[in-house]
Short mmCIF file of C-alpha atoms in Angstrom, two decimals:
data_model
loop_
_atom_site.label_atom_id
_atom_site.label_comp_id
_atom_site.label_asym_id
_atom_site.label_seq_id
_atom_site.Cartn_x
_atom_site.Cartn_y
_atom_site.Cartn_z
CA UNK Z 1036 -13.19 -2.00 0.34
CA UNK Z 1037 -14.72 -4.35 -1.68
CA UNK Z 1038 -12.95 -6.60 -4.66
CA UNK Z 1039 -15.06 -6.07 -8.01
CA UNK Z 1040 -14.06 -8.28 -10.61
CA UNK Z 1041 -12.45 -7.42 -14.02
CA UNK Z 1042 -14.63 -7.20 -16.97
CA UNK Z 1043 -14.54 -9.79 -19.17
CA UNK Z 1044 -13.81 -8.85 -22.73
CA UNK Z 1045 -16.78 -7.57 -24.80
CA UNK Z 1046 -15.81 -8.63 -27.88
CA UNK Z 1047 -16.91 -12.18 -29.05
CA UNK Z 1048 -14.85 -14.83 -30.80
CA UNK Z 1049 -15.72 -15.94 -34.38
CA UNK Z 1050 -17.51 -19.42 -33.47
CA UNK Z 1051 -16.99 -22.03 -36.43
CA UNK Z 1052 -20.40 -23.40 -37.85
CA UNK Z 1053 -20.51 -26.84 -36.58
CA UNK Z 1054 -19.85 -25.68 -33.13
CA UNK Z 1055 -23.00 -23.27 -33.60
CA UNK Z 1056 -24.77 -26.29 -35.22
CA UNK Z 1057 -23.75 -28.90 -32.24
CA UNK Z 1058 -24.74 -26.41 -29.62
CA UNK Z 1059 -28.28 -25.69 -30.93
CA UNK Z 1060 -28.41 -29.47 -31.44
CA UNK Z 1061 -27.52 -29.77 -27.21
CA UNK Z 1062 -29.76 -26.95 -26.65
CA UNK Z 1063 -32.50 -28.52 -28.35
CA UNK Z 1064 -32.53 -31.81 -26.84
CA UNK Z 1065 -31.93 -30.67 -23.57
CA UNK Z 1066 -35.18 -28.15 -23.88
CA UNK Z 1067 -36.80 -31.13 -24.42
CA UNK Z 1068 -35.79 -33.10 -21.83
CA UNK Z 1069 -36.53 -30.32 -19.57
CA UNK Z 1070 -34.82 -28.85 -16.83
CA UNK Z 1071 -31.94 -30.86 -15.30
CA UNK Z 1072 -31.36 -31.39 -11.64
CA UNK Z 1073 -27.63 -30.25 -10.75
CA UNK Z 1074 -27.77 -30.61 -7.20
CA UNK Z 1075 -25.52 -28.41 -5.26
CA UNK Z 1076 -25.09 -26.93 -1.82
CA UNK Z 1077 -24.94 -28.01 1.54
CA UNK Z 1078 -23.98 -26.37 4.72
CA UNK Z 1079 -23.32 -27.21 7.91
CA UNK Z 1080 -22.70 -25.41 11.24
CA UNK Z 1081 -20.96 -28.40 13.40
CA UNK Z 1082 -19.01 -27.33 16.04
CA UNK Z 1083 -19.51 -24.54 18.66
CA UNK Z 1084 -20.11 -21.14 18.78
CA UNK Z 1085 -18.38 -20.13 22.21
CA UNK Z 1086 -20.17 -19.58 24.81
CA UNK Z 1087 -19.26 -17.63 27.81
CA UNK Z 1088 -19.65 -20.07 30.63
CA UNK Z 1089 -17.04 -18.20 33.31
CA UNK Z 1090 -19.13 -14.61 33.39
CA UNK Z 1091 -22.21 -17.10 33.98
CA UNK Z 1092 -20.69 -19.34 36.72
CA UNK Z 1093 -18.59 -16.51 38.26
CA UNK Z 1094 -20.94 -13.48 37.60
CA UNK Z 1095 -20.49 -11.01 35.41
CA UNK Z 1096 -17.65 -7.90 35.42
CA UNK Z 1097 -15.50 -10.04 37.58
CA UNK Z 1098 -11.95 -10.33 35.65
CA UNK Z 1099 -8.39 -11.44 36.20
CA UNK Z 1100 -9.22 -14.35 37.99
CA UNK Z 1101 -7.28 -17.56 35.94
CA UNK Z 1102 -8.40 -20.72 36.63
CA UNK Z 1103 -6.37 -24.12 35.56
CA UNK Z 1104 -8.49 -26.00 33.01
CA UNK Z 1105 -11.06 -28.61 34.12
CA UNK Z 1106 -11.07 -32.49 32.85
CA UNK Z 1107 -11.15 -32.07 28.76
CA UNK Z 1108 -14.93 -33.24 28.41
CA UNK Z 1109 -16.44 -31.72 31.25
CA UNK Z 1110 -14.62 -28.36 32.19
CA UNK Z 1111 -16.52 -24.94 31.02
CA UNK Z 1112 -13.46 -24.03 28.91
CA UNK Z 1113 -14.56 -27.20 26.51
CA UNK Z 1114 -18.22 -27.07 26.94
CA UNK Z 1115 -17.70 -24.35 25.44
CA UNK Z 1116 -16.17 -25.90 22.42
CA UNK Z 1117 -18.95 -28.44 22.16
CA UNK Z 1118 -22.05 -27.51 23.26
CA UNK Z 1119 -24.13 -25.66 20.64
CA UNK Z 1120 -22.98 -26.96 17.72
CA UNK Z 1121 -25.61 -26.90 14.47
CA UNK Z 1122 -25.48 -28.50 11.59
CA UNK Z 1123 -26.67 -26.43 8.33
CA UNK Z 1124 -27.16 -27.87 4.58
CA UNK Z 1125 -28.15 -26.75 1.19
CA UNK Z 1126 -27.89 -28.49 -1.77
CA UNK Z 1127 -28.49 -26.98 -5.02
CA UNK Z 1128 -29.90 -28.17 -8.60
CA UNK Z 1129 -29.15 -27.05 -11.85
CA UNK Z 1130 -31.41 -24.73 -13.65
CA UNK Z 1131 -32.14 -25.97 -17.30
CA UNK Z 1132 -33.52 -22.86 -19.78
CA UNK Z 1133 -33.98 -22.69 -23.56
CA UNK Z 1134 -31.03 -21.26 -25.23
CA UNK Z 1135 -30.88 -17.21 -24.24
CA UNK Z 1136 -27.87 -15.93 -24.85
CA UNK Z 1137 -29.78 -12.45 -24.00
CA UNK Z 1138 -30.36 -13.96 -20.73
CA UNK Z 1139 -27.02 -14.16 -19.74
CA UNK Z 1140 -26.58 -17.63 -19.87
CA UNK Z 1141 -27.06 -17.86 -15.81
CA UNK Z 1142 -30.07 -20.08 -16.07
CA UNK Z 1143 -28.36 -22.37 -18.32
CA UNK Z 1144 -26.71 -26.50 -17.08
CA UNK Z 1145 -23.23 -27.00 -16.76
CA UNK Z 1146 -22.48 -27.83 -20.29
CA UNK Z 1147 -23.65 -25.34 -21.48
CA UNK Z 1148 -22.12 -22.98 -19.47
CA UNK Z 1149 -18.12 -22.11 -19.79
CA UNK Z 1150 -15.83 -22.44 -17.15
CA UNK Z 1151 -12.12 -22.87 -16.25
CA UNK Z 1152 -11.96 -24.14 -12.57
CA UNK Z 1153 -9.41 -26.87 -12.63
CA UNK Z 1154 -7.72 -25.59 -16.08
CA UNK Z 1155 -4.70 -22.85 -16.04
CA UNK Z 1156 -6.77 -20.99 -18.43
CA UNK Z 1157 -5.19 -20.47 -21.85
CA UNK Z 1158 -2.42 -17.84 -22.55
CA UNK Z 1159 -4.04 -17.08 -25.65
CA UNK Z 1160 -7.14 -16.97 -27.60
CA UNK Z 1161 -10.46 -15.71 -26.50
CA UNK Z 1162 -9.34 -16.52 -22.50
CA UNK Z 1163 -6.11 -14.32 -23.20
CA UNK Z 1164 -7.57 -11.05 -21.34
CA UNK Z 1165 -10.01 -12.42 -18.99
CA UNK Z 1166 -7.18 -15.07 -17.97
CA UNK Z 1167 -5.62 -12.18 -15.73
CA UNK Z 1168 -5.94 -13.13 -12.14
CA UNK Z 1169 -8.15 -10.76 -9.77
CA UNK Z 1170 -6.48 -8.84 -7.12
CA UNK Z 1171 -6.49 -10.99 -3.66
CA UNK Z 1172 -10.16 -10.88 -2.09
CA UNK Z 1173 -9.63 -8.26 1.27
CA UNK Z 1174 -13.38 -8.23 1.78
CA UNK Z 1175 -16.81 -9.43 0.93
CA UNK Z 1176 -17.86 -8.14 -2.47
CA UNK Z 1177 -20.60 -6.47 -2.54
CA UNK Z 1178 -22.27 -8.14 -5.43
CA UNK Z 1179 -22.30 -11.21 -7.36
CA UNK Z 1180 -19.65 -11.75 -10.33
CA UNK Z 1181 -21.11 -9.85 -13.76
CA UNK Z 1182 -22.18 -12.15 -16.16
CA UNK Z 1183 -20.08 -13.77 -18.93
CA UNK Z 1184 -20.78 -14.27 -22.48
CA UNK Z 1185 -21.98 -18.05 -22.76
CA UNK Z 1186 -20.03 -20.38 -24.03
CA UNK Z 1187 -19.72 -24.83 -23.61
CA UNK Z 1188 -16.62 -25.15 -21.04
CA UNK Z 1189 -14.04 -27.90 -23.00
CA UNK Z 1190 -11.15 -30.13 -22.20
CA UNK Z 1191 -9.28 -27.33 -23.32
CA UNK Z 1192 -10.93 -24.64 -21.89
CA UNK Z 1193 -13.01 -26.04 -18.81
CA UNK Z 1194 -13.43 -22.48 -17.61
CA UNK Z 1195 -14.75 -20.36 -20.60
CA UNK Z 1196 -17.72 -18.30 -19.80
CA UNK Z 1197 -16.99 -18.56 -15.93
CA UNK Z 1198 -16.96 -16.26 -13.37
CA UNK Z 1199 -13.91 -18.26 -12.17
CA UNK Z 1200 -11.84 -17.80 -14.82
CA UNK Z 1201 -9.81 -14.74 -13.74
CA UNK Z 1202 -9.84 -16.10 -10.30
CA UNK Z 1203 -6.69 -17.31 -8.79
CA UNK Z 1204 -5.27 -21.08 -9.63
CA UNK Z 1205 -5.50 -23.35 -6.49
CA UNK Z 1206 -2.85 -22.43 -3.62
CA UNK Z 1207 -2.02 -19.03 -5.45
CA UNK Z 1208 -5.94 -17.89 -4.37
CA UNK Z 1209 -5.10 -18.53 -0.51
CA UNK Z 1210 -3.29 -15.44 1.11
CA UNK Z 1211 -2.33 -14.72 4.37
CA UNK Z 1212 -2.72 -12.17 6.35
CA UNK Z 1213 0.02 -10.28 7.75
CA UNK Z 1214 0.51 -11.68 11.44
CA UNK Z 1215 0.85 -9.97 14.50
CA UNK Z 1216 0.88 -10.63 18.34
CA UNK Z 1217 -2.60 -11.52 19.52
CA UNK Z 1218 -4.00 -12.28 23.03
CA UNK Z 1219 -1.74 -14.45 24.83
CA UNK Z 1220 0.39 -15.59 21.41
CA UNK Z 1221 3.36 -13.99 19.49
CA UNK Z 1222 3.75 -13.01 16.44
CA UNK Z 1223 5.36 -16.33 15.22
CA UNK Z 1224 2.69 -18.29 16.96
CA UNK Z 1225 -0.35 -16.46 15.13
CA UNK Z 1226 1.85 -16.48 11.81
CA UNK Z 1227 1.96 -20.59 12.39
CA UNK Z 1228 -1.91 -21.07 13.22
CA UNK Z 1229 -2.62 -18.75 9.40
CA UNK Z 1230 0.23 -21.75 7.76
CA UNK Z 1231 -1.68 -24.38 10.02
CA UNK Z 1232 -4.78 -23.05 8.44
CA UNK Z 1233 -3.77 -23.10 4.57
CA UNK Z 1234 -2.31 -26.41 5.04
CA UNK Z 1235 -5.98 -27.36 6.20
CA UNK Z 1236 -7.29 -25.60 3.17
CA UNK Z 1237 -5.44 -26.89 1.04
CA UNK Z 1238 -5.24 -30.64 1.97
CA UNK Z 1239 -8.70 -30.31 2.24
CA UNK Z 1240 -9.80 -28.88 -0.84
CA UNK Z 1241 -7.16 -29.10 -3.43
CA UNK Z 1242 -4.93 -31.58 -2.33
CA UNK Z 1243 -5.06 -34.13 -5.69
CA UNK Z 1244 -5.20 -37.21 -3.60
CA UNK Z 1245 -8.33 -36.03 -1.16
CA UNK Z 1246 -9.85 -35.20 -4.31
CA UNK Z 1247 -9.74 -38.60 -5.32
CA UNK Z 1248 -10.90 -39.96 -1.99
CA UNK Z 1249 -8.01 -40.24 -0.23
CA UNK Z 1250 -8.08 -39.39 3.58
CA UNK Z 1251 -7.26 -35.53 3.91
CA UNK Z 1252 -4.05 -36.62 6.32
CA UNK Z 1253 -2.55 -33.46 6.74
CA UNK Z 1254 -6.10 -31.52 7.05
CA UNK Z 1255 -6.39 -33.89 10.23
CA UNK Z 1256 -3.05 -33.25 11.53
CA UNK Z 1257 -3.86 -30.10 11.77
CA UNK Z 1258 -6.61 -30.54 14.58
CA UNK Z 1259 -6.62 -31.18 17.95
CA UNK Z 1260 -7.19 -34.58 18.84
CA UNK Z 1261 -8.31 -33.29 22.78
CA UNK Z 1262 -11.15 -31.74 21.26
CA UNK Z 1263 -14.71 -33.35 22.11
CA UNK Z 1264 -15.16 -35.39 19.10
CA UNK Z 1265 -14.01 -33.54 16.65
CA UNK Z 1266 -10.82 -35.72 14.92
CA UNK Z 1267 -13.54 -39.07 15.55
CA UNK Z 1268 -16.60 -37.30 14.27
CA UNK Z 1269 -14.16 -36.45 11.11
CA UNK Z 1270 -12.78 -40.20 10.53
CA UNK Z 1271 -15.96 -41.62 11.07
CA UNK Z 1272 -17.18 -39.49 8.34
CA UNK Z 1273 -14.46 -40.18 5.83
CA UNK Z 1274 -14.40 -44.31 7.03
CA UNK Z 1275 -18.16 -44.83 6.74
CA UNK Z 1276 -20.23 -41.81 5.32
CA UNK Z 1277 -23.53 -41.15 5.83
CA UNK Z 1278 -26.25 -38.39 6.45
CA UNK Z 1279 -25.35 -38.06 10.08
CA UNK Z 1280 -21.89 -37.73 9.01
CA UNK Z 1281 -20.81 -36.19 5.78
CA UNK Z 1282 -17.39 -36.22 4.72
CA UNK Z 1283 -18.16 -33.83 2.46
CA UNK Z 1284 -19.34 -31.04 4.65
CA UNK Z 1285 -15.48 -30.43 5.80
CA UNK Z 1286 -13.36 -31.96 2.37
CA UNK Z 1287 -14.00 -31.87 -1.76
CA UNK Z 1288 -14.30 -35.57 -2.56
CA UNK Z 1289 -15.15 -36.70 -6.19
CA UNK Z 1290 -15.55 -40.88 -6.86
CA UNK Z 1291 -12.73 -42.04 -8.97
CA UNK Z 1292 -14.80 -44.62 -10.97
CA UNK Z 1293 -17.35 -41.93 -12.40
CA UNK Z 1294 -15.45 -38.60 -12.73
CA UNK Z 1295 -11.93 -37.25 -12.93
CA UNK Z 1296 -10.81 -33.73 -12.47
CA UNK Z 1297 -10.29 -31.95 -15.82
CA UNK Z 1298 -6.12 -30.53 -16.41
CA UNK Z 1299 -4.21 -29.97 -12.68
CA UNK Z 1300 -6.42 -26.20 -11.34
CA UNK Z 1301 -9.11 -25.85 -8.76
CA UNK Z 1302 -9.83 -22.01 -9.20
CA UNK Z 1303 -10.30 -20.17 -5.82
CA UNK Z 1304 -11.09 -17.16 -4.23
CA UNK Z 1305 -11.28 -16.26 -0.91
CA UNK Z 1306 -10.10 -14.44 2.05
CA UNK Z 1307 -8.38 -15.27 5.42
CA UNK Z 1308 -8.81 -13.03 8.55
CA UNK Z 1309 -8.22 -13.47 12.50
CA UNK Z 1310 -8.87 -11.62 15.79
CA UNK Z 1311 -8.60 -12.07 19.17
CA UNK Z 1312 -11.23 -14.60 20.28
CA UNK Z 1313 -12.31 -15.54 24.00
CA UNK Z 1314 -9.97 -16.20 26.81
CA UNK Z 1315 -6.80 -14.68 24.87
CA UNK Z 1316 -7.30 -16.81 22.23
CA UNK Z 1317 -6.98 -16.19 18.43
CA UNK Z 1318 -9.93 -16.44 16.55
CA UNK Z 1319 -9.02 -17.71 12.43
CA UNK Z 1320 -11.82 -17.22 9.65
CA UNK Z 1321 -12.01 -18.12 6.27
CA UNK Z 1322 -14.07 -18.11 3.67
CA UNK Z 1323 -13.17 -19.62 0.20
CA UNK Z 1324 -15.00 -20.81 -2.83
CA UNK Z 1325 -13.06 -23.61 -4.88
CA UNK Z 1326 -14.39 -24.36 -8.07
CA UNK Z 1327 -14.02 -28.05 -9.91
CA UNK Z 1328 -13.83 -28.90 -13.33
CA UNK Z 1329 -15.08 -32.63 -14.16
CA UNK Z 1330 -15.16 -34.82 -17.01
CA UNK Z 1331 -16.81 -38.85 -16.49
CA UNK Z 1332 -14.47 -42.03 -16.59
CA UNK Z 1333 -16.36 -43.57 -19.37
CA UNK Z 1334 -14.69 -41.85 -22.44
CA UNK Z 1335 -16.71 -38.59 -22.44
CA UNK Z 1336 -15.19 -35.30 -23.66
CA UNK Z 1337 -18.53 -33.30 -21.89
CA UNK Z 1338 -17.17 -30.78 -19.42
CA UNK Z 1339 -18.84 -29.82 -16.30
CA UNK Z 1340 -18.78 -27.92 -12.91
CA UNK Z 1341 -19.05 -28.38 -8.88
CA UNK Z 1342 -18.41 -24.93 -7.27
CA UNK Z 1343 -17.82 -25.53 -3.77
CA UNK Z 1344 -17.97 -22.69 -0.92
CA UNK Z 1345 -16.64 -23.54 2.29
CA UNK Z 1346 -16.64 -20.92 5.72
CA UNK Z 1347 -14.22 -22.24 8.70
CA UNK Z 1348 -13.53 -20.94 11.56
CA UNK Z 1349 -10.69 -22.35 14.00
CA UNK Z 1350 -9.20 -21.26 17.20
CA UNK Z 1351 -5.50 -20.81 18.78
CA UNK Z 1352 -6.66 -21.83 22.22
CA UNK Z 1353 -4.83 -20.35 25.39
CA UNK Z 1354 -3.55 -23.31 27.48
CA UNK Z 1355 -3.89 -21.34 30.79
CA UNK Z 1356 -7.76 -21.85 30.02
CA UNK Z 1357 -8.35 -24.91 27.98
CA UNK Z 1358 -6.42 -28.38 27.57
CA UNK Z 1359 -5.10 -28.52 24.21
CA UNK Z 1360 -2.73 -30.17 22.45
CA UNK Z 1361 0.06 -27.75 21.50
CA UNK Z 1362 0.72 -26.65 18.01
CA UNK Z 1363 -2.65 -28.04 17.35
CA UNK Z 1364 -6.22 -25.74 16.14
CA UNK Z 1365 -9.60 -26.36 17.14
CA UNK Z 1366 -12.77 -26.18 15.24
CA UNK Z 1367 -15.34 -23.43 16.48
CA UNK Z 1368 -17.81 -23.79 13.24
CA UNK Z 1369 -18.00 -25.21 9.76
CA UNK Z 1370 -20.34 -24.48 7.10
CA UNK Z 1371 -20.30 -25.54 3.43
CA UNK Z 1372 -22.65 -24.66 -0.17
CA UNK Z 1373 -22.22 -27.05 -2.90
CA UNK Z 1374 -23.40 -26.17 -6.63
CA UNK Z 1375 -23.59 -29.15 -9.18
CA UNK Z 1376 -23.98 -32.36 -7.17
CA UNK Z 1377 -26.71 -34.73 -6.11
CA UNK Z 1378 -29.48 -33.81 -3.59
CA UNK Z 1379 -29.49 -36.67 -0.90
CA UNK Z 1380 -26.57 -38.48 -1.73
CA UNK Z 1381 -24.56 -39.76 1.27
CA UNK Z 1382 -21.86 -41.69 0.26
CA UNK Z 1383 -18.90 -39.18 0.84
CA UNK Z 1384 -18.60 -38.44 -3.07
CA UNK Z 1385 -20.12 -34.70 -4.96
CA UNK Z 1386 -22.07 -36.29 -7.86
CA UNK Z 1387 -22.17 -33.25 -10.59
CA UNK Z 1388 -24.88 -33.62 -12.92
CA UNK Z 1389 -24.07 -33.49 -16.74
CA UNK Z 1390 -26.62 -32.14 -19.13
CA UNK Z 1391 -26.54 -35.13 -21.70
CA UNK Z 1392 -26.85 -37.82 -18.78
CA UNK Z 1393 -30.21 -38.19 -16.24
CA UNK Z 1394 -29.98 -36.31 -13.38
CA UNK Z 1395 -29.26 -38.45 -9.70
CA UNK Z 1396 -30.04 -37.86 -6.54
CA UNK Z 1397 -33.68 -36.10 -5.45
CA UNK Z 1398 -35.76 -33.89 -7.19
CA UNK Z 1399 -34.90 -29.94 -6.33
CA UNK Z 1400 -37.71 -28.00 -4.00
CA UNK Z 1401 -35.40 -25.16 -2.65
CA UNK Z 1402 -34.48 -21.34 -4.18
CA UNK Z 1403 -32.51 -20.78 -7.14
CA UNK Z 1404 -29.12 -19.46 -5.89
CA UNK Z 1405 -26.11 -18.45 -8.08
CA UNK Z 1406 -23.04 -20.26 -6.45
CA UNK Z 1407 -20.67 -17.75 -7.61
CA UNK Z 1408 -22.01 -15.23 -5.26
CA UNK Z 1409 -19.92 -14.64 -2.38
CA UNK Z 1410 -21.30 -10.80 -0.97
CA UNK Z 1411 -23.81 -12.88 0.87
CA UNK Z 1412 -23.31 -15.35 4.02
CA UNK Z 1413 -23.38 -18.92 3.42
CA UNK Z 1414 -26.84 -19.04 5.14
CA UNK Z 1415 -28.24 -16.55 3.16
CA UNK Z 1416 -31.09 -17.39 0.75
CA UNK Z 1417 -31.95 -20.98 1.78
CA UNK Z 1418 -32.87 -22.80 4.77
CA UNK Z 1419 -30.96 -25.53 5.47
CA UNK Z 1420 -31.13 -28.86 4.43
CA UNK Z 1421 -33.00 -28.06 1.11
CA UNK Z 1422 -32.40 -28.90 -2.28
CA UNK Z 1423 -33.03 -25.85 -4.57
CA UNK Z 1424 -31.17 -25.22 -7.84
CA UNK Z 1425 -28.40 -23.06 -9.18
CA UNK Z 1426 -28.53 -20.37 -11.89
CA UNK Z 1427 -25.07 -20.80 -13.63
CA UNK Z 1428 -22.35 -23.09 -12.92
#
């Protein structure tokens, strides 16, 4: 089954005149000014894809045979943990258009495009229908959100016009599975790794002091330190970011002294599922898309949006085959797509681009992708490490 979302009301509210007049004004100068770069998307891949080194060392068919774990770096049970790990990244620029409302408003920069991301939505008004949360995600859509009558998101209402504004408000958008027994783990111990998992989530990506920069703490705790790397590669990342590592390709980071979330909601939608994985294991997947609302530090009132999409998987490792730190998770593969910040910007912050300021970062070369789309894979429709641009935000 696939979740389609709710239709957004048809009817459209009365608009007063000088909100018609300071629009076409925007619109104008903006045309003008051509299309702005709202760079957004990047993905990575770091951490391995399992690899079945037993059926190669031991031969193939041959089962029961349990073997104590090798030394942490150099056994086969961790090799497989860290030995193919890639590294994918696409970052995305804003598609500026003339003002065509007839075009759906996809093509249009974050100004000028509503949204409610951060915001509770309002209980009332023109958000009052569409402010109705969409049932919990229990598969990949099989299309991209409809579009939405265009409209400038506001302090007030930092989601109007947004796909994202009937989607769930921060922690409320992250549901577990029902747990079960699993491999070699109980029910209780699978029900943990799914909390252990949404307290990753959530420190990671809505947590109010990560989004400010802070370090992601309880993300980290989370992980297992005996994994090759990982916990280092992570802190290096968040101590001293750069290209090689990006702080931003596992947590949502915004720079304090240019931008400030706008009201107390990320909006998110998502979906959580597990399996049995190799060696008994249980295998965790998500795949979320958290969506920012932003406003500058200077005294601006202009509203805009980073929409961030984020597939993790971790693994409940089986002791008898790896060593692992108990009550701890370990990273089998990351991947990330960011809409609405700078291209080739490395210093651990998203940049969003705002329609009435010059665009940072490097010029755009990539597809135009629409961030809210979530029936694809994150790898879908761009190769990595190119800058293309989005078609709504």
């Amino acid at each position: 089954m696939s979740d389609k979302p709710a239709e957004e009301p048809s009817s459209i509210p009365e608009i007063p005149d000088d909100v018609w007049e300071q629009f076409a004004r925007d619109t104008e100068r903006e045309i003008r000014a051509s299309a702005p770069k709202e760079p957004s998307a990047r993905a990575r891949e770091v951490t391995e894809r399992l690899k079945q080194n037993d059926s190669k060392a031991k031969g193939k068919g041959k089962k029961g045979k349990r073997q104590e774990p090798e030394g942490w770096r150099t056994g086969p049970a961790w090799q497989e943990m860290n030995g193919t790990a890639r590294r994918r990244r696409r970052v995305w620029a804003v598609l500026g258009v003339p003002l065509a409302i007839a075009v759906v408003v996809v093509a249009m920069k974050p100004s000028l495009i509503p949204g409610d991301p951060f915001h509770k939505g309002d209980k009332s008004g023109p958000d009052a229908a569409a402010a109705s949360p969409l049932a919990p995600e229990t598969a990949a859509p099989t299309a991209a959100p409809s579009a939405v009558d265009p409209e400038t998101p506001t302090l007030d209402r930092p989601f109007a016009g947004s796909p994202a504004l009937n989607w769930a408000d921060g922690t409320a958008g992250i549901v577990l599975p029902k747990a079960r027994a699993v491999g070699a783990f109980s029910k209780d111990r699978v029900q943990l790794a799914l909390k252990q998992t949404e307290t990753f989530l959530v420190d990671a990506n809505l947590a109010p002091k990560t989004l400010a920069g802070a370090r992601p703490a309880a993300a980290l705790a989370v992980l297992d330190p005996k994994q090759p790397d990982m916990v280092t590669r992570l802190n290096t990342s968040l101590s001293t970011p750069a290209k090689g590592h990006d702080p931003l390709l596992m947590f949502s980071r915004f720079d304090p002294q240019q931008v400030r979330l706008v009201g107390d909601v990320v909006k998110t939608r998502g979906r959580i599922t597990f399996k049995e994985g190799k060696h008994s294991g249980v295998a965790i997947h998500a795949d979320y898309t958290f969506v920012y609302p932003v406003v500058r530090t200077d005294g601006s009132t202009e509203v805009t949006r980073t929409i961030v999409r984020r597939v993790l998987d971790l693994e409940l490792l089986d002791p008898a085959h790896y060593q692992v730190t108990s009550g701890r998770l370990s990273v089998a593969n990351y991947d990330a797509d960011f809409g609405n910040t700078a291209c080739q910007v490395y210093d651990g912050y998203f940049h969003p681009d705002f329609p009435s300021a010059e665009p940072t970062g490097a010029a755009p070369t990539g597809p135009t992708t629409d961030p809210y789309d979530r029936s694809k894979d994150i790898d879908e429709g761009g190769a990595a490490e190119t800058c293309g641009t989005v078609s709504r935000t």
